[in-house]
mmCIF file with all atom_site columns, C-alpha atoms in Angstrom:
data_model
loop_
_atom_site.group_PDB
_atom_site.id
_atom_site.type_symbol
_atom_site.label_atom_id
_atom_site.label_alt_id
_atom_site.label_comp_id
_atom_site.label_asym_id
_atom_site.label_entity_id
_atom_site.label_seq_id
_atom_site.pdbx_PDB_ins_code
_atom_site.Cartn_x
_atom_site.Cartn_y
_atom_site.Cartn_z
_atom_site.occupancy
_atom_site.B_iso_or_equiv
_atom_site.pdbx_formal_charge
_atom_site.auth_seq_id
_atom_site.auth_comp_id
_atom_site.auth_asym_id
_atom_site.auth_atom_id
_atom_site.pdbx_PDB_model_num
ATOM 1   C CA . UNK A 1 1   ? 89.487  105.453 108.414 1.00 49.00 ? 1   UNK A CA 1
ATOM 2   C CA . UNK A 1 2   ? 86.378  103.331 108.581 1.00 48.00 ? 2   UNK A CA 1
ATOM 3   C CA . UNK A 1 3   ? 85.151  101.204 111.448 1.00 49.00 ? 3   UNK A CA 1
ATOM 4   C CA . UNK A 1 4   ? 82.361  98.764  112.175 1.00 45.00 ? 4   UNK A CA 1
ATOM 5   C CA . UNK A 1 5   ? 81.821  98.154  115.867 1.00 40.00 ? 5   UNK A CA 1
ATOM 6   C CA . UNK A 1 6   ? 83.166  99.873  118.952 1.00 32.00 ? 6   UNK A CA 1
ATOM 7   C CA . UNK A 1 7   ? 86.853  100.715 119.103 1.00 34.00 ? 7   UNK A CA 1
ATOM 8   C CA . UNK A 1 8   ? 88.712  103.448 120.904 1.00 39.00 ? 8   UNK A CA 1
ATOM 9   C CA . UNK A 1 9   ? 89.021  106.892 119.339 1.00 39.00 ? 9   UNK A CA 1
ATOM 10  C CA . UNK A 1 10  ? 92.167  107.340 117.245 1.00 47.00 ? 10  UNK A CA 1
ATOM 11  C CA . UNK A 1 11  ? 94.303  110.424 117.885 1.00 50.00 ? 11  UNK A CA 1
ATOM 12  C CA . UNK A 1 12  ? 95.706  111.418 114.504 1.00 57.00 ? 12  UNK A CA 1
ATOM 13  C CA . UNK A 1 13  ? 99.293  112.536 113.999 1.00 68.00 ? 13  UNK A CA 1
ATOM 14  C CA . UNK A 1 14  ? 99.473  114.743 110.922 1.00 78.00 ? 14  UNK A CA 1
ATOM 15  C CA . UNK A 1 15  ? 103.070 113.782 110.250 1.00 91.00 ? 15  UNK A CA 1
ATOM 16  C CA . UNK A 1 16  ? 106.273 115.781 109.913 1.00 94.00 ? 16  UNK A CA 1
ATOM 17  C CA . UNK A 1 17  ? 105.447 118.886 107.888 1.00 94.00 ? 17  UNK A CA 1
ATOM 18  C CA . UNK A 1 18  ? 107.938 119.849 105.180 1.00 95.00 ? 18  UNK A CA 1
ATOM 19  C CA . UNK A 1 19  ? 107.438 123.491 104.212 1.00 94.00 ? 19  UNK A CA 1
ATOM 20  C CA . UNK A 1 20  ? 106.870 124.694 100.657 1.00 94.00 ? 20  UNK A CA 1
ATOM 21  C CA . UNK A 1 21  ? 110.239 126.471 100.473 1.00 93.00 ? 21  UNK A CA 1
ATOM 22  C CA . UNK A 1 22  ? 112.297 123.456 101.575 1.00 94.00 ? 22  UNK A CA 1
ATOM 23  C CA . UNK A 1 23  ? 114.835 122.903 98.755  1.00 94.00 ? 23  UNK A CA 1
ATOM 24  C CA . UNK A 1 24  ? 116.104 119.556 100.027 1.00 96.00 ? 24  UNK A CA 1
ATOM 25  C CA . UNK A 1 25  ? 119.691 118.533 100.680 1.00 97.00 ? 25  UNK A CA 1
ATOM 26  C CA . UNK A 1 26  ? 122.523 118.774 98.188  1.00 97.00 ? 26  UNK A CA 1
ATOM 27  C CA . UNK A 1 27  ? 123.091 115.533 96.295  1.00 97.00 ? 27  UNK A CA 1
ATOM 28  C CA . UNK A 1 28  ? 126.798 115.874 97.092  1.00 96.00 ? 28  UNK A CA 1
ATOM 29  C CA . UNK A 1 29  ? 126.052 115.034 100.741 1.00 97.00 ? 29  UNK A CA 1
ATOM 30  C CA . UNK A 1 30  ? 124.715 111.562 99.955  1.00 97.00 ? 30  UNK A CA 1
ATOM 31  C CA . UNK A 1 31  ? 125.379 108.520 97.813  1.00 96.00 ? 31  UNK A CA 1
ATOM 32  C CA . UNK A 1 32  ? 123.003 107.517 95.033  1.00 95.00 ? 32  UNK A CA 1
ATOM 33  C CA . UNK A 1 33  ? 123.216 105.408 91.853  1.00 94.00 ? 33  UNK A CA 1
ATOM 34  C CA . UNK A 1 34  ? 125.557 106.941 89.291  1.00 94.00 ? 34  UNK A CA 1
ATOM 35  C CA . UNK A 1 35  ? 123.098 106.168 86.480  1.00 95.00 ? 35  UNK A CA 1
ATOM 36  C CA . UNK A 1 36  ? 120.814 108.902 87.860  1.00 96.00 ? 36  UNK A CA 1
ATOM 37  C CA . UNK A 1 37  ? 123.477 111.613 87.655  1.00 95.00 ? 37  UNK A CA 1
ATOM 38  C CA . UNK A 1 38  ? 121.742 114.770 86.390  1.00 95.00 ? 38  UNK A CA 1
ATOM 39  C CA . UNK A 1 39  ? 118.274 113.270 86.826  1.00 96.00 ? 39  UNK A CA 1
ATOM 40  C CA . UNK A 1 40  ? 117.727 114.534 90.377  1.00 97.00 ? 40  UNK A CA 1
ATOM 41  C CA . UNK A 1 41  ? 117.480 117.991 91.926  1.00 96.00 ? 41  UNK A CA 1
ATOM 42  C CA . UNK A 1 42  ? 118.010 117.155 95.591  1.00 97.00 ? 42  UNK A CA 1
ATOM 43  C CA . UNK A 1 43  ? 117.618 114.627 98.367  1.00 97.00 ? 43  UNK A CA 1
ATOM 44  C CA . UNK A 1 44  ? 114.276 115.580 99.877  1.00 97.00 ? 44  UNK A CA 1
ATOM 45  C CA . UNK A 1 45  ? 114.015 113.050 102.718 1.00 97.00 ? 45  UNK A CA 1
ATOM 46  C CA . UNK A 1 46  ? 117.119 110.975 103.566 1.00 98.00 ? 46  UNK A CA 1
ATOM 47  C CA . UNK A 1 47  ? 116.700 107.238 104.030 1.00 98.00 ? 47  UNK A CA 1
ATOM 48  C CA . UNK A 1 48  ? 117.647 107.353 107.709 1.00 97.00 ? 48  UNK A CA 1
ATOM 49  C CA . UNK A 1 49  ? 114.927 109.901 108.459 1.00 97.00 ? 49  UNK A CA 1
ATOM 50  C CA . UNK A 1 50  ? 112.385 107.728 106.590 1.00 98.00 ? 50  UNK A CA 1
ATOM 51  C CA . UNK A 1 51  ? 113.346 104.738 108.722 1.00 98.00 ? 51  UNK A CA 1
ATOM 52  C CA . UNK A 1 52  ? 113.156 106.636 112.018 1.00 98.00 ? 52  UNK A CA 1
ATOM 53  C CA . UNK A 1 53  ? 109.731 108.034 111.159 1.00 97.00 ? 53  UNK A CA 1
ATOM 54  C CA . UNK A 1 54  ? 108.500 104.604 110.031 1.00 97.00 ? 54  UNK A CA 1
ATOM 55  C CA . UNK A 1 55  ? 109.581 103.133 113.359 1.00 97.00 ? 55  UNK A CA 1
ATOM 56  C CA . UNK A 1 56  ? 107.543 105.814 115.149 1.00 96.00 ? 56  UNK A CA 1
ATOM 57  C CA . UNK A 1 57  ? 104.490 105.006 113.014 1.00 96.00 ? 57  UNK A CA 1
ATOM 58  C CA . UNK A 1 58  ? 104.905 101.315 113.880 1.00 94.00 ? 58  UNK A CA 1
ATOM 59  C CA . UNK A 1 59  ? 104.809 102.205 117.555 1.00 93.00 ? 59  UNK A CA 1
ATOM 60  C CA . UNK A 1 60  ? 101.680 104.324 117.044 1.00 93.00 ? 60  UNK A CA 1
ATOM 61  C CA . UNK A 1 61  ? 100.002 101.432 115.246 1.00 92.00 ? 61  UNK A CA 1
ATOM 62  C CA . UNK A 1 62  ? 100.939 99.021  118.030 1.00 90.00 ? 62  UNK A CA 1
ATOM 63  C CA . UNK A 1 63  ? 99.568  101.427 120.641 1.00 88.00 ? 63  UNK A CA 1
ATOM 64  C CA . UNK A 1 64  ? 96.278  101.800 118.750 1.00 87.00 ? 64  UNK A CA 1
ATOM 65  C CA . UNK A 1 65  ? 95.524  98.324  117.435 1.00 84.00 ? 65  UNK A CA 1
ATOM 66  C CA . UNK A 1 66  ? 98.109  96.047  119.029 1.00 71.00 ? 66  UNK A CA 1
ATOM 67  C CA . UNK A 1 67  ? 95.381  93.941  120.607 1.00 75.00 ? 67  UNK A CA 1
ATOM 68  C CA . UNK A 1 68  ? 93.793  93.082  117.246 1.00 78.00 ? 68  UNK A CA 1
ATOM 69  C CA . UNK A 1 69  ? 94.839  90.651  114.521 1.00 85.00 ? 69  UNK A CA 1
ATOM 70  C CA . UNK A 1 70  ? 95.166  92.595  111.261 1.00 91.00 ? 70  UNK A CA 1
ATOM 71  C CA . UNK A 1 71  ? 95.425  92.120  107.532 1.00 93.00 ? 71  UNK A CA 1
ATOM 72  C CA . UNK A 1 72  ? 98.016  94.476  106.060 1.00 95.00 ? 72  UNK A CA 1
ATOM 73  C CA . UNK A 1 73  ? 97.018  95.459  102.519 1.00 94.00 ? 73  UNK A CA 1
ATOM 74  C CA . UNK A 1 74  ? 100.116 96.741  100.724 1.00 94.00 ? 74  UNK A CA 1
ATOM 75  C CA . UNK A 1 75  ? 99.484  99.033  97.755  1.00 92.00 ? 75  UNK A CA 1
ATOM 76  C CA . UNK A 1 76  ? 101.966 98.175  95.007  1.00 89.00 ? 76  UNK A CA 1
ATOM 77  C CA . UNK A 1 77  ? 104.243 99.060  93.510  1.00 88.00 ? 77  UNK A CA 1
ATOM 78  C CA . UNK A 1 78  ? 105.277 102.237 95.297  1.00 90.00 ? 78  UNK A CA 1
ATOM 79  C CA . UNK A 1 79  ? 104.316 101.026 98.750  1.00 93.00 ? 79  UNK A CA 1
ATOM 80  C CA . UNK A 1 80  ? 106.371 97.859  98.903  1.00 94.00 ? 80  UNK A CA 1
ATOM 81  C CA . UNK A 1 81  ? 109.443 99.272  100.694 1.00 97.00 ? 81  UNK A CA 1
ATOM 82  C CA . UNK A 1 82  ? 107.422 101.323 103.169 1.00 97.00 ? 82  UNK A CA 1
ATOM 83  C CA . UNK A 1 83  ? 105.201 98.333  103.868 1.00 97.00 ? 83  UNK A CA 1
ATOM 84  C CA . UNK A 1 84  ? 108.132 95.937  104.308 1.00 97.00 ? 84  UNK A CA 1
ATOM 85  C CA . UNK A 1 85  ? 109.939 98.271  106.701 1.00 98.00 ? 85  UNK A CA 1
ATOM 86  C CA . UNK A 1 86  ? 106.753 99.107  108.624 1.00 97.00 ? 86  UNK A CA 1
ATOM 87  C CA . UNK A 1 87  ? 105.900 95.427  109.061 1.00 96.00 ? 87  UNK A CA 1
ATOM 88  C CA . UNK A 1 88  ? 109.445 94.659  110.265 1.00 95.00 ? 88  UNK A CA 1
ATOM 89  C CA . UNK A 1 89  ? 109.258 97.417  112.874 1.00 95.00 ? 89  UNK A CA 1
ATOM 90  C CA . UNK A 1 90  ? 105.835 96.185  114.043 1.00 93.00 ? 90  UNK A CA 1
ATOM 91  C CA . UNK A 1 91  ? 107.218 92.644  114.313 1.00 91.00 ? 91  UNK A CA 1
ATOM 92  C CA . UNK A 1 92  ? 110.173 93.884  116.382 1.00 92.00 ? 92  UNK A CA 1
ATOM 93  C CA . UNK A 1 93  ? 107.864 95.798  118.722 1.00 90.00 ? 93  UNK A CA 1
ATOM 94  C CA . UNK A 1 94  ? 105.570 92.795  118.984 1.00 86.00 ? 94  UNK A CA 1
ATOM 95  C CA . UNK A 1 95  ? 108.480 90.581  120.052 1.00 86.00 ? 95  UNK A CA 1
ATOM 96  C CA . UNK A 1 96  ? 109.515 92.990  122.786 1.00 82.00 ? 96  UNK A CA 1
ATOM 97  C CA . UNK A 1 97  ? 106.206 94.040  124.348 1.00 79.00 ? 97  UNK A CA 1
ATOM 98  C CA . UNK A 1 98  ? 103.215 92.554  126.102 1.00 79.00 ? 98  UNK A CA 1
ATOM 99  C CA . UNK A 1 99  ? 101.177 93.104  122.951 1.00 74.00 ? 99  UNK A CA 1
ATOM 100 C CA . UNK A 1 100 ? 101.338 90.579  120.140 1.00 75.00 ? 100 UNK A CA 1
ATOM 101 C CA . UNK A 1 101 ? 100.006 91.675  116.772 1.00 79.00 ? 101 UNK A CA 1
ATOM 102 C CA . UNK A 1 102 ? 99.235  88.790  114.414 1.00 84.00 ? 102 UNK A CA 1
ATOM 103 C CA . UNK A 1 103 ? 99.589  90.016  110.830 1.00 89.00 ? 103 UNK A CA 1
ATOM 104 C CA . UNK A 1 104 ? 98.733  88.662  107.433 1.00 91.00 ? 104 UNK A CA 1
ATOM 105 C CA . UNK A 1 105 ? 100.023 90.622  104.414 1.00 93.00 ? 105 UNK A CA 1
ATOM 106 C CA . UNK A 1 106 ? 98.162  90.858  101.106 1.00 91.00 ? 106 UNK A CA 1
ATOM 107 C CA . UNK A 1 107 ? 98.890  92.944  98.035  1.00 91.00 ? 107 UNK A CA 1
ATOM 108 C CA . UNK A 1 108 ? 96.956  95.112  95.634  1.00 89.00 ? 108 UNK A CA 1
ATOM 109 C CA . UNK A 1 109 ? 98.253  97.201  92.746  1.00 86.00 ? 109 UNK A CA 1
ATOM 110 C CA . UNK A 1 110 ? 96.931  100.622 91.778  1.00 79.00 ? 110 UNK A CA 1
ATOM 111 C CA . UNK A 1 111 ? 97.926  102.605 88.718  1.00 69.00 ? 111 UNK A CA 1
ATOM 112 C CA . UNK A 1 112 ? 96.781  106.178 88.196  1.00 60.00 ? 112 UNK A CA 1
ATOM 113 C CA . UNK A 1 113 ? 99.877  108.088 86.979  1.00 52.00 ? 113 UNK A CA 1
ATOM 114 C CA . UNK A 1 114 ? 101.117 108.903 83.483  1.00 51.00 ? 114 UNK A CA 1
ATOM 115 C CA . UNK A 1 115 ? 104.525 110.580 83.600  1.00 52.00 ? 115 UNK A CA 1
ATOM 116 C CA . UNK A 1 116 ? 104.209 113.052 86.517  1.00 55.00 ? 116 UNK A CA 1
ATOM 117 C CA . UNK A 1 117 ? 100.436 113.573 86.395  1.00 56.00 ? 117 UNK A CA 1
ATOM 118 C CA . UNK A 1 118 ? 97.735  111.731 88.299  1.00 55.00 ? 118 UNK A CA 1
ATOM 119 C CA . UNK A 1 119 ? 94.973  110.656 85.921  1.00 51.00 ? 119 UNK A CA 1
ATOM 120 C CA . UNK A 1 120 ? 91.273  109.964 86.431  1.00 54.00 ? 120 UNK A CA 1
ATOM 121 C CA . UNK A 1 121 ? 91.753  106.450 85.091  1.00 59.00 ? 121 UNK A CA 1
ATOM 122 C CA . UNK A 1 122 ? 92.322  104.197 88.097  1.00 64.00 ? 122 UNK A CA 1
ATOM 123 C CA . UNK A 1 123 ? 93.239  100.559 87.619  1.00 70.00 ? 123 UNK A CA 1
ATOM 124 C CA . UNK A 1 124 ? 92.964  98.153  90.576  1.00 74.00 ? 124 UNK A CA 1
ATOM 125 C CA . UNK A 1 125 ? 94.900  94.953  89.945  1.00 71.00 ? 125 UNK A CA 1
ATOM 126 C CA . UNK A 1 126 ? 94.716  91.977  92.274  1.00 66.00 ? 126 UNK A CA 1
ATOM 127 C CA . UNK A 1 127 ? 91.721  93.357  94.122  1.00 55.00 ? 127 UNK A CA 1
ATOM 128 C CA . UNK A 1 128 ? 89.004  91.430  92.371  1.00 61.00 ? 128 UNK A CA 1
ATOM 129 C CA . UNK A 1 129 ? 88.586  89.064  95.294  1.00 71.00 ? 129 UNK A CA 1
ATOM 130 C CA . UNK A 1 130 ? 89.448  90.476  98.695  1.00 82.00 ? 130 UNK A CA 1
ATOM 131 C CA . UNK A 1 131 ? 87.001  88.260  100.552 1.00 84.00 ? 131 UNK A CA 1
ATOM 132 C CA . UNK A 1 132 ? 89.797  87.525  103.034 1.00 85.00 ? 132 UNK A CA 1
ATOM 133 C CA . UNK A 1 133 ? 89.082  91.018  104.440 1.00 89.00 ? 133 UNK A CA 1
ATOM 134 C CA . UNK A 1 134 ? 85.538  90.156  105.550 1.00 90.00 ? 134 UNK A CA 1
ATOM 135 C CA . UNK A 1 135 ? 85.202  90.750  109.286 1.00 91.00 ? 135 UNK A CA 1
ATOM 136 C CA . UNK A 1 136 ? 88.908  91.572  109.602 1.00 90.00 ? 136 UNK A CA 1
ATOM 137 C CA . UNK A 1 137 ? 90.836  94.583  110.881 1.00 92.00 ? 137 UNK A CA 1
ATOM 138 C CA . UNK A 1 138 ? 92.576  96.018  107.810 1.00 94.00 ? 138 UNK A CA 1
ATOM 139 C CA . UNK A 1 139 ? 95.607  98.304  107.608 1.00 95.00 ? 139 UNK A CA 1
ATOM 140 C CA . UNK A 1 140 ? 96.101  99.746  104.114 1.00 95.00 ? 140 UNK A CA 1
ATOM 141 C CA . UNK A 1 141 ? 99.717  100.785 103.542 1.00 96.00 ? 141 UNK A CA 1
ATOM 142 C CA . UNK A 1 142 ? 100.287 103.333 100.787 1.00 95.00 ? 142 UNK A CA 1
ATOM 143 C CA . UNK A 1 143 ? 103.465 105.225 99.893  1.00 94.00 ? 143 UNK A CA 1
ATOM 144 C CA . UNK A 1 144 ? 101.894 108.523 98.802  1.00 93.00 ? 144 UNK A CA 1
ATOM 145 C CA . UNK A 1 145 ? 98.507  110.228 98.933  1.00 90.00 ? 145 UNK A CA 1
ATOM 146 C CA . UNK A 1 146 ? 97.982  113.357 96.828  1.00 85.00 ? 146 UNK A CA 1
ATOM 147 C CA . UNK A 1 147 ? 94.483  114.298 95.649  1.00 80.00 ? 147 UNK A CA 1
ATOM 148 C CA . UNK A 1 148 ? 93.000  111.487 97.703  1.00 82.00 ? 148 UNK A CA 1
ATOM 149 C CA . UNK A 1 149 ? 90.906  110.260 94.761  1.00 81.00 ? 149 UNK A CA 1
ATOM 150 C CA . UNK A 1 150 ? 92.832  107.009 94.440  1.00 82.00 ? 150 UNK A CA 1
ATOM 151 C CA . UNK A 1 151 ? 92.608  106.257 98.159  1.00 86.00 ? 151 UNK A CA 1
ATOM 152 C CA . UNK A 1 152 ? 88.918  107.175 98.245  1.00 86.00 ? 152 UNK A CA 1
ATOM 153 C CA . UNK A 1 153 ? 88.236  104.746 95.384  1.00 83.00 ? 153 UNK A CA 1
ATOM 154 C CA . UNK A 1 154 ? 90.272  102.018 97.085  1.00 87.00 ? 154 UNK A CA 1
ATOM 155 C CA . UNK A 1 155 ? 88.475  102.494 100.410 1.00 90.00 ? 155 UNK A CA 1
ATOM 156 C CA . UNK A 1 156 ? 85.123  102.259 98.642  1.00 88.00 ? 156 UNK A CA 1
ATOM 157 C CA . UNK A 1 157 ? 86.275  99.047  96.966  1.00 86.00 ? 157 UNK A CA 1
ATOM 158 C CA . UNK A 1 158 ? 87.602  97.548  100.207 1.00 90.00 ? 158 UNK A CA 1
ATOM 159 C CA . UNK A 1 159 ? 84.380  98.373  102.073 1.00 91.00 ? 159 UNK A CA 1
ATOM 160 C CA . UNK A 1 160 ? 82.400  96.185  99.675  1.00 89.00 ? 160 UNK A CA 1
ATOM 161 C CA . UNK A 1 161 ? 84.103  93.183  101.311 1.00 90.00 ? 161 UNK A CA 1
ATOM 162 C CA . UNK A 1 162 ? 82.743  94.234  104.743 1.00 92.00 ? 162 UNK A CA 1
ATOM 163 C CA . UNK A 1 163 ? 85.881  94.427  106.897 1.00 93.00 ? 163 UNK A CA 1
ATOM 164 C CA . UNK A 1 164 ? 85.486  95.043  110.621 1.00 92.00 ? 164 UNK A CA 1
ATOM 165 C CA . UNK A 1 165 ? 87.795  98.068  110.622 1.00 91.00 ? 165 UNK A CA 1
ATOM 166 C CA . UNK A 1 166 ? 89.930  99.883  108.054 1.00 94.00 ? 166 UNK A CA 1
ATOM 167 C CA . UNK A 1 167 ? 92.843  102.182 108.799 1.00 94.00 ? 167 UNK A CA 1
ATOM 168 C CA . UNK A 1 168 ? 95.363  103.747 106.458 1.00 95.00 ? 168 UNK A CA 1
ATOM 169 C CA . UNK A 1 169 ? 99.093  104.378 106.838 1.00 96.00 ? 169 UNK A CA 1
ATOM 170 C CA . UNK A 1 170 ? 100.581 106.783 104.297 1.00 96.00 ? 170 UNK A CA 1
ATOM 171 C CA . UNK A 1 171 ? 104.276 107.582 104.178 1.00 97.00 ? 171 UNK A CA 1
ATOM 172 C CA . UNK A 1 172 ? 103.756 110.830 102.244 1.00 96.00 ? 172 UNK A CA 1
ATOM 173 C CA . UNK A 1 173 ? 100.768 113.156 101.971 1.00 94.00 ? 173 UNK A CA 1
ATOM 174 C CA . UNK A 1 174 ? 100.963 115.948 99.403  1.00 92.00 ? 174 UNK A CA 1
ATOM 175 C CA . UNK A 1 175 ? 99.417  119.351 99.961  1.00 89.00 ? 175 UNK A CA 1
ATOM 176 C CA . UNK A 1 176 ? 97.376  119.770 96.792  1.00 84.00 ? 176 UNK A CA 1
ATOM 177 C CA . UNK A 1 177 ? 94.629  122.314 95.963  1.00 80.00 ? 177 UNK A CA 1
ATOM 178 C CA . UNK A 1 178 ? 92.133  119.743 94.684  1.00 74.00 ? 178 UNK A CA 1
ATOM 179 C CA . UNK A 1 179 ? 92.257  117.150 97.461  1.00 68.00 ? 179 UNK A CA 1
ATOM 180 C CA . UNK A 1 180 ? 89.042  115.218 98.061  1.00 67.00 ? 180 UNK A CA 1
ATOM 181 C CA . UNK A 1 181 ? 89.835  112.994 101.026 1.00 66.00 ? 181 UNK A CA 1
ATOM 182 C CA . UNK A 1 182 ? 90.953  113.259 104.631 1.00 71.00 ? 182 UNK A CA 1
ATOM 183 C CA . UNK A 1 183 ? 94.359  112.401 105.991 1.00 80.00 ? 183 UNK A CA 1
ATOM 184 C CA . UNK A 1 184 ? 95.417  108.797 106.479 1.00 92.00 ? 184 UNK A CA 1
ATOM 185 C CA . UNK A 1 185 ? 95.262  107.619 110.072 1.00 93.00 ? 185 UNK A CA 1
ATOM 186 C CA . UNK A 1 186 ? 99.054  107.361 110.199 1.00 96.00 ? 186 UNK A CA 1
ATOM 187 C CA . UNK A 1 187 ? 101.133 109.902 108.252 1.00 96.00 ? 187 UNK A CA 1
ATOM 188 C CA . UNK A 1 188 ? 104.880 109.906 107.825 1.00 97.00 ? 188 UNK A CA 1
ATOM 189 C CA . UNK A 1 189 ? 105.473 113.267 106.165 1.00 96.00 ? 189 UNK A CA 1
ATOM 190 C CA . UNK A 1 190 ? 103.316 116.050 104.769 1.00 94.00 ? 190 UNK A CA 1
ATOM 191 C CA . UNK A 1 191 ? 105.078 117.475 101.720 1.00 95.00 ? 191 UNK A CA 1
ATOM 192 C CA . UNK A 1 192 ? 104.544 120.238 99.147  1.00 93.00 ? 192 UNK A CA 1
ATOM 193 C CA . UNK A 1 193 ? 103.075 119.407 95.755  1.00 91.00 ? 193 UNK A CA 1
ATOM 194 C CA . UNK A 1 194 ? 106.347 118.299 94.181  1.00 91.00 ? 194 UNK A CA 1
ATOM 195 C CA . UNK A 1 195 ? 106.998 115.114 92.215  1.00 91.00 ? 195 UNK A CA 1
ATOM 196 C CA . UNK A 1 196 ? 109.273 112.909 94.290  1.00 95.00 ? 196 UNK A CA 1
ATOM 197 C CA . UNK A 1 197 ? 110.914 109.578 93.518  1.00 97.00 ? 197 UNK A CA 1
ATOM 198 C CA . UNK A 1 198 ? 112.904 106.936 95.350  1.00 97.00 ? 198 UNK A CA 1
ATOM 199 C CA . UNK A 1 199 ? 112.263 104.517 98.207  1.00 97.00 ? 199 UNK A CA 1
ATOM 200 C CA . UNK A 1 200 ? 110.168 102.523 95.671  1.00 94.00 ? 200 UNK A CA 1
ATOM 201 C CA . UNK A 1 201 ? 108.385 105.623 94.302  1.00 95.00 ? 201 UNK A CA 1
ATOM 202 C CA . UNK A 1 202 ? 108.861 105.752 90.557  1.00 93.00 ? 202 UNK A CA 1
ATOM 203 C CA . UNK A 1 203 ? 108.667 107.878 87.452  1.00 93.00 ? 203 UNK A CA 1
ATOM 204 C CA . UNK A 1 204 ? 107.560 105.511 84.675  1.00 92.00 ? 204 UNK A CA 1
ATOM 205 C CA . UNK A 1 205 ? 109.142 102.590 86.580  1.00 91.00 ? 205 UNK A CA 1
ATOM 206 C CA . UNK A 1 206 ? 112.510 104.309 87.086  1.00 94.00 ? 206 UNK A CA 1
ATOM 207 C CA . UNK A 1 207 ? 114.060 105.480 90.397  1.00 96.00 ? 207 UNK A CA 1
ATOM 208 C CA . UNK A 1 208 ? 112.603 102.696 92.554  1.00 94.00 ? 208 UNK A CA 1
ATOM 209 C CA . UNK A 1 209 ? 116.194 101.701 93.376  1.00 94.00 ? 209 UNK A CA 1
ATOM 210 C CA . UNK A 1 210 ? 116.931 104.969 95.201  1.00 96.00 ? 210 UNK A CA 1
ATOM 211 C CA . UNK A 1 211 ? 117.156 104.661 98.988  1.00 96.00 ? 211 UNK A CA 1
ATOM 212 C CA . UNK A 1 212 ? 116.368 108.327 99.605  1.00 98.00 ? 212 UNK A CA 1
ATOM 213 C CA . UNK A 1 213 ? 113.261 110.222 98.563  1.00 98.00 ? 213 UNK A CA 1
ATOM 214 C CA . UNK A 1 214 ? 114.441 112.753 95.984  1.00 97.00 ? 214 UNK A CA 1
ATOM 215 C CA . UNK A 1 215 ? 113.069 115.480 93.739  1.00 96.00 ? 215 UNK A CA 1
ATOM 216 C CA . UNK A 1 216 ? 113.326 114.574 90.067  1.00 95.00 ? 216 UNK A CA 1
ATOM 217 C CA . UNK A 1 217 ? 114.909 117.142 87.760  1.00 95.00 ? 217 UNK A CA 1
ATOM 218 C CA . UNK A 1 218 ? 113.454 118.378 84.476  1.00 95.00 ? 218 UNK A CA 1
ATOM 219 C CA . UNK A 1 219 ? 116.243 116.462 82.720  1.00 95.00 ? 219 UNK A CA 1
ATOM 220 C CA . UNK A 1 220 ? 115.122 113.300 84.491  1.00 95.00 ? 220 UNK A CA 1
ATOM 221 C CA . UNK A 1 221 ? 111.495 113.867 83.482  1.00 94.00 ? 221 UNK A CA 1
ATOM 222 C CA . UNK A 1 222 ? 112.445 114.305 79.829  1.00 94.00 ? 222 UNK A CA 1
ATOM 223 C CA . UNK A 1 223 ? 114.878 111.385 79.851  1.00 95.00 ? 223 UNK A CA 1
ATOM 224 C CA . UNK A 1 224 ? 112.307 108.849 81.116  1.00 93.00 ? 224 UNK A CA 1
ATOM 225 C CA . UNK A 1 225 ? 109.124 110.334 79.678  1.00 91.00 ? 225 UNK A CA 1
ATOM 226 C CA . UNK A 1 226 ? 106.816 107.983 77.757  1.00 87.00 ? 226 UNK A CA 1
#
């Protein structure tokens, strides 16, 4: 989080912690697209749990910055479902409370993965001119934060446009040994260092059509490897 000017101190919620030995739920307990049969190990976080946690994050955001107009900066492609659901929950809360949060939504695309590995080569698409952020309160919405290098680079880039305040909402934060950044201001789940797909998170553009967050199988990695 970065701020310019006086605002109240933010109490961070580290998110729901999923332990390293959590195997996930059996696929037989849920429905998922038949074309991914054999490509998944387990359902790691069911869609309903994602939605409930996202609603809680929306309430936290309203409590913290509900008196400010904000620009929501959605990080594509993986963040689009989380961002859409988060914005809808904020809108619902805004309609039914004495706080009214005026939002504008903009989009930026980051690419730093090849197969299941994060690379040093970060591409920022659509972020050449973010002058709309100047003097604004900005909420960056990202689906997953692992090493923190990508988010650190994005924050540095966003700060060049001199926003008034920047906060970050991350649905997933991975526990990785080589992390370089702090936690997002709003965290959905803290998860082990496993490669997960679904809820718009992909493996080489596949699996975005899964509602649940799942663990990809070795067969799935080989099948869609580039």
